[in-house]
CSV table of C-alpha atoms in Angstrom, one decimal:
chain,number,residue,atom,x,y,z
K,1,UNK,CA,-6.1,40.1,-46.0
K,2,UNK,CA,-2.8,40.7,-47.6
K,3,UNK,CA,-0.1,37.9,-47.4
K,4,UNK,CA,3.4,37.3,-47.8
K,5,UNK,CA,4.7,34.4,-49.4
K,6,UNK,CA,8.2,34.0,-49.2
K,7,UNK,CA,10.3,31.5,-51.7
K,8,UNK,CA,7.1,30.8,-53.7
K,9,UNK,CA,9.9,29.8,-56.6
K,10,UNK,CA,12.8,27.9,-55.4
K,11,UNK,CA,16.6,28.5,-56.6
K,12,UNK,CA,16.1,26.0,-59.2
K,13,UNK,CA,12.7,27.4,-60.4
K,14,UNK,CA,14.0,31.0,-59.9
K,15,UNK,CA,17.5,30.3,-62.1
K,16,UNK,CA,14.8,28.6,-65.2
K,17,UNK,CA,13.0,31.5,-65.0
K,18,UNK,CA,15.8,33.9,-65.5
K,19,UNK,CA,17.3,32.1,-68.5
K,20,UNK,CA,13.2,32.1,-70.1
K,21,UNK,CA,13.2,35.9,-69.2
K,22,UNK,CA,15.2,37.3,-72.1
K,23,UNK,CA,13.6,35.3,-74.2
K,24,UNK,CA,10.1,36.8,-73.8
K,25,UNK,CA,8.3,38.8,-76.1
K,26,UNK,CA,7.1,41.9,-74.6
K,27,UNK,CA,4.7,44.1,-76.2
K,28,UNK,CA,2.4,47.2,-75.0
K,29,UNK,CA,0.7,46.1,-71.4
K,30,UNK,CA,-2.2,48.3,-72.9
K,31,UNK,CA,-3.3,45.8,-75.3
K,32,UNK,CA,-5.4,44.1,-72.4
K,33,UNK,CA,-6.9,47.3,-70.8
K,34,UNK,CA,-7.0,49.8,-74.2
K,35,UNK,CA,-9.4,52.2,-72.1
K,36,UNK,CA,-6.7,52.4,-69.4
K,37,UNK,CA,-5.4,55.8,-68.8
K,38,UNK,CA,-2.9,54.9,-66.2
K,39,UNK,CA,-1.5,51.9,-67.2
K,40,UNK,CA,2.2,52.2,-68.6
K,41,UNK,CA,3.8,48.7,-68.8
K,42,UNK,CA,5.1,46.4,-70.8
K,43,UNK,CA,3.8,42.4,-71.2
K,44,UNK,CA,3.9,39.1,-72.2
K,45,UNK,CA,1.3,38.0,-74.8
K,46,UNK,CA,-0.6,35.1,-72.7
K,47,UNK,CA,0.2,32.9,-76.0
K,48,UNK,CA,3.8,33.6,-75.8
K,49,UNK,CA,5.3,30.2,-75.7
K,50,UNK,CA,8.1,30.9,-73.4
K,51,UNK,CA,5.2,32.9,-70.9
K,52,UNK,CA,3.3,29.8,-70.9
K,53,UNK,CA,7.0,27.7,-70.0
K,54,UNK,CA,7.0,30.8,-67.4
K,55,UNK,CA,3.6,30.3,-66.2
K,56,UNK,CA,3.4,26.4,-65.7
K,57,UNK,CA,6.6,27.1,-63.3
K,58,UNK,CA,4.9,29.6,-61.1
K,59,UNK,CA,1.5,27.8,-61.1
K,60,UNK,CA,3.4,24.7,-59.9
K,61,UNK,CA,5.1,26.8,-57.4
K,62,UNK,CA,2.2,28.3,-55.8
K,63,UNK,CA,0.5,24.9,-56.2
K,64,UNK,CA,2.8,23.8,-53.6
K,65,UNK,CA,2.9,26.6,-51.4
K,66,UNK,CA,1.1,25.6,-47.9
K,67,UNK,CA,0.3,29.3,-47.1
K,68,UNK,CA,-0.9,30.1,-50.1
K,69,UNK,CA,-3.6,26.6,-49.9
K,70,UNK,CA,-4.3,27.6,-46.4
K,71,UNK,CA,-4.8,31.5,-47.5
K,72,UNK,CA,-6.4,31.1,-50.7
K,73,UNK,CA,-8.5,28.2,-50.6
K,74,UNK,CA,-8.0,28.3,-54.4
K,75,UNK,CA,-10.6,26.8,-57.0
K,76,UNK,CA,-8.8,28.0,-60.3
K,77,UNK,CA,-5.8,29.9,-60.6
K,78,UNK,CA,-5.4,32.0,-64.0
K,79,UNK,CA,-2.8,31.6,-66.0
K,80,UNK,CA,0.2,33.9,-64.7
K,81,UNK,CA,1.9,36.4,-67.0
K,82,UNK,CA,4.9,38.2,-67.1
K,83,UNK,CA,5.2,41.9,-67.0
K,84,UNK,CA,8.3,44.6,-67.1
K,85,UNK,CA,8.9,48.3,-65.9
K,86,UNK,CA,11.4,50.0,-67.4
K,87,UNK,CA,12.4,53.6,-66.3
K,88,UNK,CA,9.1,55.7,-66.4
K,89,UNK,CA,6.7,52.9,-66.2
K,90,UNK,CA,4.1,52.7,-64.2
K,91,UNK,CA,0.5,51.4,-63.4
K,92,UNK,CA,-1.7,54.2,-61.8
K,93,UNK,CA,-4.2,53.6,-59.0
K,94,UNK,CA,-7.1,50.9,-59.6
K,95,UNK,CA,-8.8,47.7,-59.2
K,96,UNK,CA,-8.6,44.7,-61.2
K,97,UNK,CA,-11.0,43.4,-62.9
K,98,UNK,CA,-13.7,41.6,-61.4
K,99,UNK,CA,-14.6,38.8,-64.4
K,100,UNK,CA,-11.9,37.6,-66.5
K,101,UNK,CA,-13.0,36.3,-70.2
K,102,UNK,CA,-11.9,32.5,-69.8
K,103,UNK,CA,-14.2,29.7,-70.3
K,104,UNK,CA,-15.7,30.0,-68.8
K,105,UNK,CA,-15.2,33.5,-66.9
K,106,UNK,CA,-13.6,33.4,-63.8
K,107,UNK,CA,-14.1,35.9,-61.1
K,108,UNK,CA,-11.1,37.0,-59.4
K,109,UNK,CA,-11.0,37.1,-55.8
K,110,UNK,CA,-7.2,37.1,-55.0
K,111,UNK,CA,-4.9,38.6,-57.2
K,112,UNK,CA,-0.9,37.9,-56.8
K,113,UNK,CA,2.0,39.1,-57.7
K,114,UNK,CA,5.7,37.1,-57.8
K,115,UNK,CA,8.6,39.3,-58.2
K,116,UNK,CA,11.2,37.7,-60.6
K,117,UNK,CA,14.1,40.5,-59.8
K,118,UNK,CA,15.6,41.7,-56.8
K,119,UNK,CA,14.8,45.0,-55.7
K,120,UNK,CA,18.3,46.3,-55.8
K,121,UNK,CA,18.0,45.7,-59.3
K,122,UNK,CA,15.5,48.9,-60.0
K,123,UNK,CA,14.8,51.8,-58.1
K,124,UNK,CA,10.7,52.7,-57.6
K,125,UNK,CA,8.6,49.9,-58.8
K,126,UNK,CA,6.7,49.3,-55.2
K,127,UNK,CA,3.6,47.5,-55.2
K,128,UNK,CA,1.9,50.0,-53.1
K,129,UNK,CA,-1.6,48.5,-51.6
K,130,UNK,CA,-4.8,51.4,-50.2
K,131,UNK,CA,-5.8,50.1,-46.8
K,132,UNK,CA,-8.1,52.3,-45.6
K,133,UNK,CA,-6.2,56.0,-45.1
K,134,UNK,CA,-3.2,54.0,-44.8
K,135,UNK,CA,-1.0,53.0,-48.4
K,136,UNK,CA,1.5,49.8,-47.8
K,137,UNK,CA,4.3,49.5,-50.5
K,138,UNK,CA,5.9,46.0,-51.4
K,139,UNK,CA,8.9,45.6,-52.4
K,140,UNK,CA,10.4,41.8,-52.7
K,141,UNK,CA,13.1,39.5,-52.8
K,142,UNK,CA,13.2,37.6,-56.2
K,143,UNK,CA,10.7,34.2,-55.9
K,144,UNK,CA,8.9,36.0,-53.3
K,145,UNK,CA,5.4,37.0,-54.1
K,146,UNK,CA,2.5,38.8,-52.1
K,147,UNK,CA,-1.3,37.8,-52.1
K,148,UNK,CA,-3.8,40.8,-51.6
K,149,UNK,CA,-7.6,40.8,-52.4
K,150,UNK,CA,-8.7,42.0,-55.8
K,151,UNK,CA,-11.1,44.4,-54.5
K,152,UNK,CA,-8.0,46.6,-53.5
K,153,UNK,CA,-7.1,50.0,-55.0
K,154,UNK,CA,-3.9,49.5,-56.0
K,155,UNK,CA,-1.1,51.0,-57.9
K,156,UNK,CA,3.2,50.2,-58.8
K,157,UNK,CA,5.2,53.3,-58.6
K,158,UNK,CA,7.3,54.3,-61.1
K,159,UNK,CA,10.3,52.7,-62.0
K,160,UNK,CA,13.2,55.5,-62.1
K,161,UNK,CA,15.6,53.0,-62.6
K,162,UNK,CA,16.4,49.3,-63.9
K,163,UNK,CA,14.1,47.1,-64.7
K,164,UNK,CA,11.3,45.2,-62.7
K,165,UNK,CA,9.8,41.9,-63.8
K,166,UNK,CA,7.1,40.1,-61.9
K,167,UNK,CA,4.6,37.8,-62.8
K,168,UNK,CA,1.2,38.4,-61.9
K,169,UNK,CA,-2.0,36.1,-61.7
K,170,UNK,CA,-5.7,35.9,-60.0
K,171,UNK,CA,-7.7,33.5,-58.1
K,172,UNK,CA,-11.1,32.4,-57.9
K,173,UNK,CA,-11.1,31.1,-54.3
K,174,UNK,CA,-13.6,28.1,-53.4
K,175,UNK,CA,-14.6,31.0,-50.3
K,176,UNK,CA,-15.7,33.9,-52.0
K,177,UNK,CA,-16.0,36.1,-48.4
K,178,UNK,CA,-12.1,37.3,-47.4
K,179,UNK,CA,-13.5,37.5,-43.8
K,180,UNK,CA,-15.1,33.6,-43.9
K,181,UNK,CA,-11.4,32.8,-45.8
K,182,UNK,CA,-9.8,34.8,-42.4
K,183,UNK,CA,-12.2,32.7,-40.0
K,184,UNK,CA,-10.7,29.5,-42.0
K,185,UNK,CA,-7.2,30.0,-41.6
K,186,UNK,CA,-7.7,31.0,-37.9
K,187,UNK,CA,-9.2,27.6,-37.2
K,188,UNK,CA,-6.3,25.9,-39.4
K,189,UNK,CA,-3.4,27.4,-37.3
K,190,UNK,CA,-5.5,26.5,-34.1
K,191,UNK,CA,-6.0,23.1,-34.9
K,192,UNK,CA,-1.8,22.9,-35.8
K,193,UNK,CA,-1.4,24.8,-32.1
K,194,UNK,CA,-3.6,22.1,-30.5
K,195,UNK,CA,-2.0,19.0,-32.9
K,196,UNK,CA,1.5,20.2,-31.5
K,197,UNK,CA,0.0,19.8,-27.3
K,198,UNK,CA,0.0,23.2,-26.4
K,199,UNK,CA,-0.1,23.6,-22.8
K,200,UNK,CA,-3.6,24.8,-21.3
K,201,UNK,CA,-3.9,28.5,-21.8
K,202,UNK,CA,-1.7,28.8,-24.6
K,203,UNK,CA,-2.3,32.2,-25.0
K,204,UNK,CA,-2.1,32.2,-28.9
K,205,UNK,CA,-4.3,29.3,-28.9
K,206,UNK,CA,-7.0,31.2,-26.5
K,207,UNK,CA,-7.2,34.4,-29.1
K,208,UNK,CA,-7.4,32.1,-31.8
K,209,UNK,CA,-10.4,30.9,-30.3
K,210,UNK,CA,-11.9,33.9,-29.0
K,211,UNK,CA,-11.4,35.5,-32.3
K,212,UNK,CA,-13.1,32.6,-33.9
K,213,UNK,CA,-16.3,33.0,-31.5
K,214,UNK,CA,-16.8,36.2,-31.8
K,215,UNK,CA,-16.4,36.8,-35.1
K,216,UNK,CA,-18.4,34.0,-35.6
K,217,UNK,CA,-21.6,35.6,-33.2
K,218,UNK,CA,-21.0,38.9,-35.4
K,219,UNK,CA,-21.6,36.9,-38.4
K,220,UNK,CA,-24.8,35.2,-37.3
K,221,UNK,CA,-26.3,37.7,-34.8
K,222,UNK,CA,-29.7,38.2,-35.8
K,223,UNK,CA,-29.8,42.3,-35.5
């Protein structure tokens, strides 16, 4: 389940955050993954005081955000931290981590990323997402961000040129199962369907509801 949120920071979130941005202290992204052998970033220290003034804005923001509450189902949300590509960064194909060392740990079901630049500002840079055989690059506006599961094999190209900044966090969702979380928002947008008086045999409405049973007897079929 991979999700587009659009305007997750609005203009007056978006113009704080670009003044906070040169003010960050960015040092080798390695410093949280030292076995890495693909990772080639630069980032904020989670400490960094103006990544923490950074972090508190995007948390409120996707606080707010009705898709991301209907998609996410969040529990906890980690605290988000800023990274930047420069020309000849990049961060090679994997998977993030499964347990993160809070306190106490949290297990990381969703992970998101919210671009803080536009793309025309760099050239490269795509979140690029393995579904399957198929490989689905991202590329957003700035305050957008995109919500994919953790388990993904993952990867952002190289930059080539400019600079890209996003801020990226995790989520322990109260759901742990991405296809019970699908079932969840199929029944929320089927209940907003019904709450607006569609007309019998709204055909959205009807495979909404046939996706819900089935998928539901698939669940619970005794085989």
């Amino acid at each position: 389940m991979i999700r587009l949120l659009p305007q997750v920071l609005n203009a007056t979130e978006l113009q704080a955050v670009r003044e906070l941005l040169p003010q960050v202290g960015f040092g080798d992204g390695r410093i949280t993954n030292q076995a890495s052998q693909v990772k080639r970033n630069l980032q904020a220290s989670q400490e960094d005081p103006v990544n923490v003034r950074i972090a508190q804005l995007a948390r409120d923001a996707l606080a707010r955000h009705p898709d991301l509450r209907s998609y996410a189902l969040p529990r906890t949300v980690a605290r988000a931290t800023v990274v930047r590509y420069e020309p000849g960064m990049t961060y090679g194909w994997h998977v993030d981590e499964a347990l993160f060392p809070s306190t106490p740990p949290m297990r990381s079901d969703l992970s998101c990323t919210i671009f803080l630049n536009n793309p025309s500002d760099y050239d490269g840079g795509e979140l690029v997402i393995q579904l399957g055989a198929q490989e689905l690059a991202y590329k957003l506006n700035a305050g957008d961000a995109i919500l994919y599961p953790s388990t993904t094999i993952h990867q952002v190209a190289p930059v080539t040129r400019g600079v890209r900044l996003a801020a990226i966090t995790w989520l322990h969702s109260w759901i742990a199962d991405g296809s019970q979380r699908e079932l969840l928002v199929q029944l929320d947008e089927a209940r907003a369907i019904a709450a607006r008086g569609a007309a019998p045999g709204d055909p959205r409405l009807q495979v909404l509801l046939e996706s819900l049973r089935t998928n539901l007897f698939r669940m619970w079929a005794d085989t």
